[in-house]
Amino acid sequence: MSIERAIVEARRKPWGSRNLLPWSDIAASDDPIGELWFRRADATFPASVLLLKLLFTTEPLSIQVHPDDTFARSIGLANGKTEAWYILSAAPDARVAIGLKRSLSSTELRTAISDGSIGGLVQWRPVRSGDAIFVPAGTIHSIGAGIVLAEIQQQSDATFRLFDYGRQRELHPDNAVAATRAGPAPRQLPSQKLNETRTALVTSAHFFLEQIDLAAGSVWTLDAQDEAWVVLIEGQGQMAAATMSVGQAVFLEADQLKIEAGPEGLRALLAYPGPHADSVALVEQRRTTPGHPRPKTEEVQTWSR
């Protein structure tokens, strides 16, 4: 049983940003920060099944692909990397690439990596704040400039680059070709409103990503059978015996987290491992805002796929 306020580890990237506000006050100096990784408070604790990040882009990321579990294990890795993104902010012309415009054979894909034409074969789409995007392992993808996003993923850093905009970093054509499903991205199921508080954004065998919206002055208990991540994206509230603001996160495992929404309410992302969709319950305890009486019954809010 554990409830921890997550610590943050900054990762410097050539495509990152020197201004992380309001999500973090970490100073980037002359070396831009591209990613903030949320970690358990004690490095001696077992690693979480899922990895939560914030990404900041001022240039596009490489065109890349992540392996699935089967291929990852065939090359000695513990598991693959399926991920999902939630767009926190986006410039008016911001876009992401998911999948290819058409299917390619392995030979065609290898040629496109070699001559750089893969850059014209990925399928770009515009994004805006509030979009949720599922990126299954094996899907070629990239993130464009002018975006801040939250990412939930399997605990892995396995990335194979196909194209890197002349940054002189290593490409990985052999592993990329072997790991890729070289075609359009799979169809993503739409978000599902579960109740007035919870919205299922992405559901998969590896994890579930939800948005939770808590009314001003309300008090809740989040009950996680296994592990769960909560990252605040709007408003303010009390969690893990501390006042939490945007960009801060809590990790819990087989425990109950008390959440008190601030005077303007709060919005957070909630992520937890699959494949069981009913492993997290959210129970309202009371509301202190005038005009919102305490519920007559305290209903456990769960859901199933």
Short mmCIF file of C-alpha atoms in Angstrom, two decimals:
data_model
loop_
_atom_site.label_atom_id
_atom_site.label_comp_id
_atom_site.label_asym_id
_atom_site.label_seq_id
_atom_site.Cartn_x
_atom_site.Cartn_y
_atom_site.Cartn_z
CA MET A 1 0.00 0.00 0.00
CA SER A 2 1.42 3.35 -1.00
CA ILE A 3 0.50 6.96 -1.70
CA GLU A 4 3.34 9.18 -2.95
CA ARG A 5 3.68 12.64 -4.36
CA ALA A 6 5.66 11.96 -7.54
CA ILE A 7 9.11 13.37 -8.10
CA VAL A 8 10.02 14.83 -11.50
CA GLU A 9 13.02 14.00 -13.65
CA ALA A 10 13.86 16.40 -16.51
CA ARG A 11 15.06 14.99 -19.85
CA ARG A 12 16.82 17.38 -22.22
CA LYS A 13 15.96 17.07 -25.91
CA PRO A 14 16.93 19.09 -29.01
CA TRP A 15 13.27 19.62 -29.82
CA GLY A 16 12.34 20.71 -26.27
CA SER A 17 11.47 24.05 -24.66
CA ARG A 18 13.16 26.50 -22.32
CA ASN A 19 9.84 27.64 -20.83
CA LEU A 20 7.82 24.96 -19.07
CA LEU A 21 5.37 27.27 -17.28
CA PRO A 22 2.75 26.78 -15.93
CA TRP A 23 3.43 23.05 -15.86
CA SER A 24 6.81 23.26 -14.16
CA ASP A 25 9.19 25.89 -12.81
CA ILE A 26 12.29 23.87 -13.69
CA ALA A 27 14.77 26.16 -15.44
CA ALA A 28 15.93 24.86 -18.82
CA SER A 29 18.88 27.29 -19.20
CA ASP A 30 20.61 26.85 -22.57
CA ASP A 31 19.66 23.19 -22.95
CA PRO A 32 15.97 22.73 -23.76
CA ILE A 33 13.87 20.27 -21.79
CA GLY A 34 11.67 17.99 -23.85
CA GLU A 35 10.27 15.62 -21.25
CA LEU A 36 9.40 15.52 -17.56
CA TRP A 37 9.24 11.98 -16.23
CA PHE A 38 7.22 11.30 -13.08
CA ARG A 39 8.90 8.83 -10.75
CA ARG A 40 8.08 7.15 -7.46
CA ALA A 41 9.36 9.11 -4.48
CA ASP A 42 11.88 6.47 -3.38
CA ALA A 43 14.22 5.07 -6.03
CA THR A 44 14.47 1.80 -4.08
CA PHE A 45 10.76 1.10 -4.59
CA PRO A 46 9.78 -1.18 -7.49
CA ALA A 47 9.26 0.69 -10.76
CA SER A 48 5.68 1.40 -11.73
CA VAL A 49 4.08 -0.60 -14.54
CA LEU A 50 3.18 2.63 -16.32
CA LEU A 51 5.30 5.70 -17.02
CA LEU A 52 3.75 9.17 -16.91
CA LYS A 53 5.40 12.09 -18.73
CA LEU A 54 4.85 15.66 -19.84
CA LEU A 55 6.31 16.61 -23.26
CA PHE A 56 7.14 20.11 -24.53
CA THR A 57 7.92 20.63 -28.23
CA THR A 58 9.31 23.61 -30.11
CA GLU A 59 10.42 21.43 -33.05
CA PRO A 60 9.04 18.14 -34.37
CA LEU A 61 10.19 14.91 -32.78
CA SER A 62 11.82 12.25 -34.92
CA ILE A 63 9.55 10.02 -36.97
CA GLN A 64 9.69 6.88 -34.88
CA VAL A 65 8.12 3.60 -33.84
CA HIS A 66 8.02 1.56 -30.64
CA PRO A 67 8.06 -2.25 -30.45
CA ASP A 68 5.26 -4.43 -29.15
CA ASP A 69 5.84 -6.88 -26.31
CA THR A 70 6.67 -9.81 -28.58
CA PHE A 71 9.35 -8.02 -30.60
CA ALA A 72 10.75 -6.22 -27.55
CA ARG A 73 11.28 -9.53 -25.75
CA SER A 74 12.87 -11.06 -28.84
CA ILE A 75 15.67 -8.46 -28.56
CA GLY A 76 16.09 -8.76 -24.82
CA LEU A 77 13.77 -6.00 -23.54
CA ALA A 78 11.26 -6.50 -20.75
CA ASN A 79 8.25 -5.24 -22.71
CA GLY A 80 7.16 -3.03 -25.57
CA LYS A 81 5.78 0.47 -25.57
CA THR A 82 2.17 1.33 -26.29
CA GLU A 83 1.30 4.91 -25.35
CA ALA A 84 -1.40 7.56 -25.34
CA TRP A 85 -1.25 11.36 -25.47
CA TYR A 86 -3.51 14.03 -24.00
CA ILE A 87 -2.99 17.45 -25.58
CA LEU A 88 -2.63 20.08 -22.84
CA SER A 89 -1.95 23.01 -25.15
CA ALA A 90 -1.33 23.42 -28.87
CA ALA A 91 -0.35 26.25 -31.19
CA PRO A 92 -2.97 27.07 -33.86
CA ASP A 93 -1.10 25.07 -36.52
CA ALA A 94 0.05 22.22 -34.24
CA ARG A 95 -0.17 18.69 -35.56
CA VAL A 96 0.86 15.11 -34.88
CA ALA A 97 1.60 12.21 -37.21
CA ILE A 98 -0.09 8.86 -36.63
CA GLY A 99 0.43 6.01 -39.09
CA LEU A 100 1.17 6.16 -42.81
CA LYS A 101 -0.90 7.45 -45.70
CA ARG A 102 -0.80 3.99 -47.31
CA SER A 103 0.52 0.53 -46.59
CA LEU A 104 4.14 -0.24 -47.47
CA SER A 105 5.99 -3.49 -47.91
CA SER A 106 9.09 -4.07 -45.78
CA THR A 107 11.25 -3.29 -48.80
CA GLU A 108 9.37 -0.06 -49.53
CA LEU A 109 9.63 0.99 -45.91
CA ARG A 110 13.36 0.32 -45.78
CA THR A 111 13.86 2.36 -48.96
CA ALA A 112 11.77 5.23 -47.57
CA ILE A 113 13.93 5.30 -44.43
CA SER A 114 17.13 5.18 -46.48
CA ASP A 115 16.26 8.03 -48.86
CA GLY A 116 14.30 10.13 -46.33
CA SER A 117 11.02 9.92 -48.23
CA ILE A 118 9.34 8.48 -45.12
CA GLY A 119 8.92 12.11 -44.07
CA GLY A 120 6.32 12.58 -46.80
CA LEU A 121 4.49 9.31 -46.14
CA VAL A 122 3.36 9.82 -42.55
CA GLN A 123 -0.21 10.94 -41.93
CA TRP A 124 -0.30 14.30 -40.14
CA ARG A 125 -3.43 15.59 -38.39
CA PRO A 126 -4.18 18.83 -36.54
CA VAL A 127 -4.61 18.75 -32.77
CA ARG A 128 -6.03 21.06 -30.13
CA SER A 129 -6.22 21.16 -26.36
CA GLY A 130 -8.27 18.28 -24.96
CA ASP A 131 -7.55 15.78 -27.74
CA ALA A 132 -6.65 12.24 -26.66
CA ILE A 133 -4.63 10.10 -29.09
CA PHE A 134 -3.85 6.38 -28.84
CA VAL A 135 -0.53 5.17 -30.26
CA PRO A 136 -0.37 1.36 -30.27
CA ALA A 137 3.06 -0.23 -30.46
CA GLY A 138 4.14 -0.70 -34.07
CA THR A 139 2.49 2.54 -35.25
CA ILE A 140 4.82 5.03 -36.95
CA HIS A 141 4.30 8.44 -35.38
CA SER A 142 5.69 11.86 -34.54
CA ILE A 143 4.74 14.96 -32.55
CA GLY A 144 4.97 18.36 -34.19
CA ALA A 145 6.12 21.69 -32.78
CA GLY A 146 4.13 23.93 -30.44
CA ILE A 147 2.59 21.22 -28.27
CA VAL A 148 2.47 20.41 -24.58
CA LEU A 149 1.06 16.97 -23.86
CA ALA A 150 0.74 14.38 -21.13
CA GLU A 151 1.79 10.87 -22.09
CA ILE A 152 0.97 7.57 -20.41
CA GLN A 153 2.84 4.51 -21.61
CA GLN A 154 4.19 1.12 -20.77
CA GLN A 155 7.37 1.38 -18.71
CA SER A 156 9.87 1.34 -21.59
CA ASP A 157 12.16 3.72 -23.45
CA ALA A 158 12.46 1.58 -26.60
CA THR A 159 12.34 3.95 -29.59
CA PHE A 160 13.45 3.26 -33.16
CA ARG A 161 13.99 6.35 -35.32
CA LEU A 162 13.16 6.36 -39.02
CA PHE A 163 13.80 10.07 -39.76
CA ASP A 164 15.22 12.87 -37.63
CA TYR A 165 15.17 16.14 -39.62
CA GLY A 166 18.93 16.26 -40.05
CA ARG A 167 19.79 16.23 -36.33
CA GLN A 168 22.58 13.69 -36.88
CA ARG A 169 21.22 11.24 -34.34
CA GLU A 170 21.31 7.54 -35.04
CA LEU A 171 18.52 5.94 -37.08
CA HIS A 172 17.43 2.35 -36.46
CA PRO A 173 16.24 0.97 -39.84
CA ASP A 174 16.54 -2.74 -39.06
CA ASN A 175 14.59 -2.65 -35.81
CA ALA A 176 12.16 -0.07 -37.19
CA VAL A 177 11.25 -2.26 -40.16
CA ALA A 178 10.90 -5.32 -37.93
CA ALA A 179 8.74 -3.53 -35.35
CA THR A 180 6.47 -1.53 -37.65
CA ARG A 181 2.98 -2.23 -38.92
CA ALA A 182 3.65 -0.15 -42.01
CA GLY A 183 0.24 1.27 -42.82
CA PRO A 184 -2.48 3.65 -41.66
CA ALA A 185 -3.09 3.87 -37.92
CA PRO A 186 -5.76 1.63 -36.41
CA ARG A 187 -9.12 3.30 -35.85
CA GLN A 188 -9.36 4.83 -32.39
CA LEU A 189 -12.53 4.41 -30.36
CA PRO A 190 -14.12 7.72 -29.31
CA SER A 191 -14.02 8.97 -25.73
CA GLN A 192 -16.85 7.68 -23.56
CA LYS A 193 -18.58 9.73 -20.88
CA LEU A 194 -18.96 7.32 -17.96
CA ASN A 195 -20.78 9.68 -15.59
CA GLU A 196 -20.68 13.37 -14.64
CA THR A 197 -17.20 12.94 -13.19
CA ARG A 198 -15.32 10.39 -15.31
CA THR A 199 -14.60 10.24 -19.05
CA ALA A 200 -12.77 7.27 -20.56
CA LEU A 201 -10.32 8.73 -23.09
CA VAL A 202 -8.28 5.68 -24.12
CA THR A 203 -8.93 2.04 -23.28
CA SER A 204 -6.44 -0.69 -24.11
CA ALA A 205 -5.10 -3.99 -22.87
CA HIS A 206 -2.11 -2.17 -21.36
CA PHE A 207 -3.72 0.81 -19.65
CA PHE A 208 -6.79 2.98 -19.25
CA LEU A 209 -6.64 6.77 -19.43
CA GLU A 210 -9.45 8.85 -18.00
CA GLN A 211 -10.28 12.49 -17.42
CA ILE A 212 -11.87 13.28 -14.07
CA ASP A 213 -13.70 16.54 -13.38
CA LEU A 214 -14.42 17.31 -9.72
CA ALA A 215 -16.77 20.09 -8.66
CA ALA A 216 -15.59 22.97 -6.49
CA GLY A 217 -15.47 22.02 -2.81
CA SER A 218 -16.16 18.33 -3.40
CA VAL A 219 -14.26 15.62 -1.52
CA TRP A 220 -13.57 12.21 -3.01
CA THR A 221 -11.88 8.91 -2.33
CA LEU A 222 -9.98 7.26 -5.17
CA ASP A 223 -9.62 3.55 -4.44
CA ALA A 224 -7.02 1.73 -6.58
CA GLN A 225 -6.73 -2.05 -6.42
CA ASP A 226 -3.35 -1.95 -8.17
CA GLU A 227 -1.37 1.16 -9.22
CA ALA A 228 -2.71 4.47 -10.50
CA TRP A 229 -1.33 7.84 -11.56
CA VAL A 230 -3.19 11.13 -11.07
CA VAL A 231 -1.83 14.33 -12.68
CA LEU A 232 -3.57 17.66 -12.18
CA ILE A 233 -4.21 19.58 -15.42
CA GLU A 234 -6.65 22.33 -14.35
CA GLY A 235 -7.50 23.97 -11.03
CA GLN A 236 -6.12 23.14 -7.63
CA GLY A 237 -6.77 20.67 -4.86
CA GLN A 238 -5.51 18.71 -1.89
CA MET A 239 -3.95 15.30 -2.55
CA ALA A 240 -1.40 13.25 -0.64
CA ALA A 241 -1.51 15.76 2.26
CA ALA A 242 -0.38 18.62 0.02
CA THR A 243 -1.85 21.39 -2.10
CA MET A 244 -1.44 20.30 -5.71
CA SER A 245 -1.38 22.54 -8.77
CA VAL A 246 -1.18 21.89 -12.51
CA GLY A 247 1.65 19.66 -13.63
CA GLN A 248 1.96 17.83 -10.30
CA ALA A 249 1.20 14.15 -9.88
CA VAL A 250 0.47 11.49 -7.30
CA PHE A 251 1.19 7.76 -7.49
CA LEU A 252 -0.80 5.25 -5.46
CA GLU A 253 -0.77 1.49 -5.27
CA ALA A 254 -3.38 -0.69 -3.57
CA ASP A 255 -4.50 2.27 -1.49
CA GLN A 256 -7.11 5.01 -1.13
CA LEU A 257 -6.33 8.62 -2.06
CA LYS A 258 -8.38 11.47 -0.62
CA ILE A 259 -8.92 14.28 -3.14
CA GLU A 260 -10.33 17.66 -2.12
CA ALA A 261 -11.21 19.93 -5.04
CA GLY A 262 -10.30 23.60 -4.69
CA PRO A 263 -12.66 26.59 -4.91
CA GLU A 264 -12.73 26.40 -8.72
CA GLY A 265 -12.83 22.60 -8.92
CA LEU A 266 -10.17 20.51 -10.57
CA ARG A 267 -9.54 18.45 -13.67
CA ALA A 268 -7.04 15.61 -13.65
CA LEU A 269 -5.91 12.71 -15.76
CA LEU A 270 -6.19 9.28 -14.18
CA ALA A 271 -4.22 6.35 -15.60
CA TYR A 272 -4.01 2.75 -14.43
CA PRO A 273 -2.98 -0.60 -15.92
CA GLY A 274 -5.24 -2.83 -18.01
CA PRO A 275 -6.76 -5.18 -18.81
CA HIS A 276 -9.30 -4.89 -15.97
CA ALA A 277 -11.28 -1.68 -16.35
CA ASP A 278 -12.94 -1.82 -12.93
CA SER A 279 -9.78 -1.72 -10.80
CA VAL A 280 -10.29 1.92 -9.77
CA ALA A 281 -13.31 3.38 -7.96
CA LEU A 282 -14.04 7.07 -7.34
CA VAL A 283 -16.43 7.79 -4.47
CA GLU A 284 -17.79 11.19 -3.54
CA GLN A 285 -17.75 11.86 0.20
CA ARG A 286 -19.25 15.34 0.43
CA ARG A 287 -19.51 18.79 -1.15
CA THR A 288 -18.91 21.99 0.74
CA THR A 289 -19.92 24.43 -1.99
CA PRO A 290 -23.26 26.19 -1.25
CA GLY A 291 -26.06 24.75 -3.31
CA HIS A 292 -24.47 21.32 -3.54
CA PRO A 293 -25.78 19.25 -0.63
CA ARG A 294 -24.06 16.07 0.47
CA PRO A 295 -25.37 13.11 -1.54
CA LYS A 296 -27.92 10.92 0.21
CA THR A 297 -25.93 7.86 -0.78
CA GLU A 298 -22.27 7.47 -1.62
CA GLU A 299 -22.22 5.47 -4.83
CA VAL A 300 -19.09 3.67 -5.93
CA GLN A 301 -18.36 4.80 -9.48
CA THR A 302 -16.83 1.99 -11.51
CA TRP A 303 -17.14 0.92 -15.10
CA SER A 304 -16.56 -2.00 -17.40
CA ARG A 305 -15.53 -2.21 -21.02
#
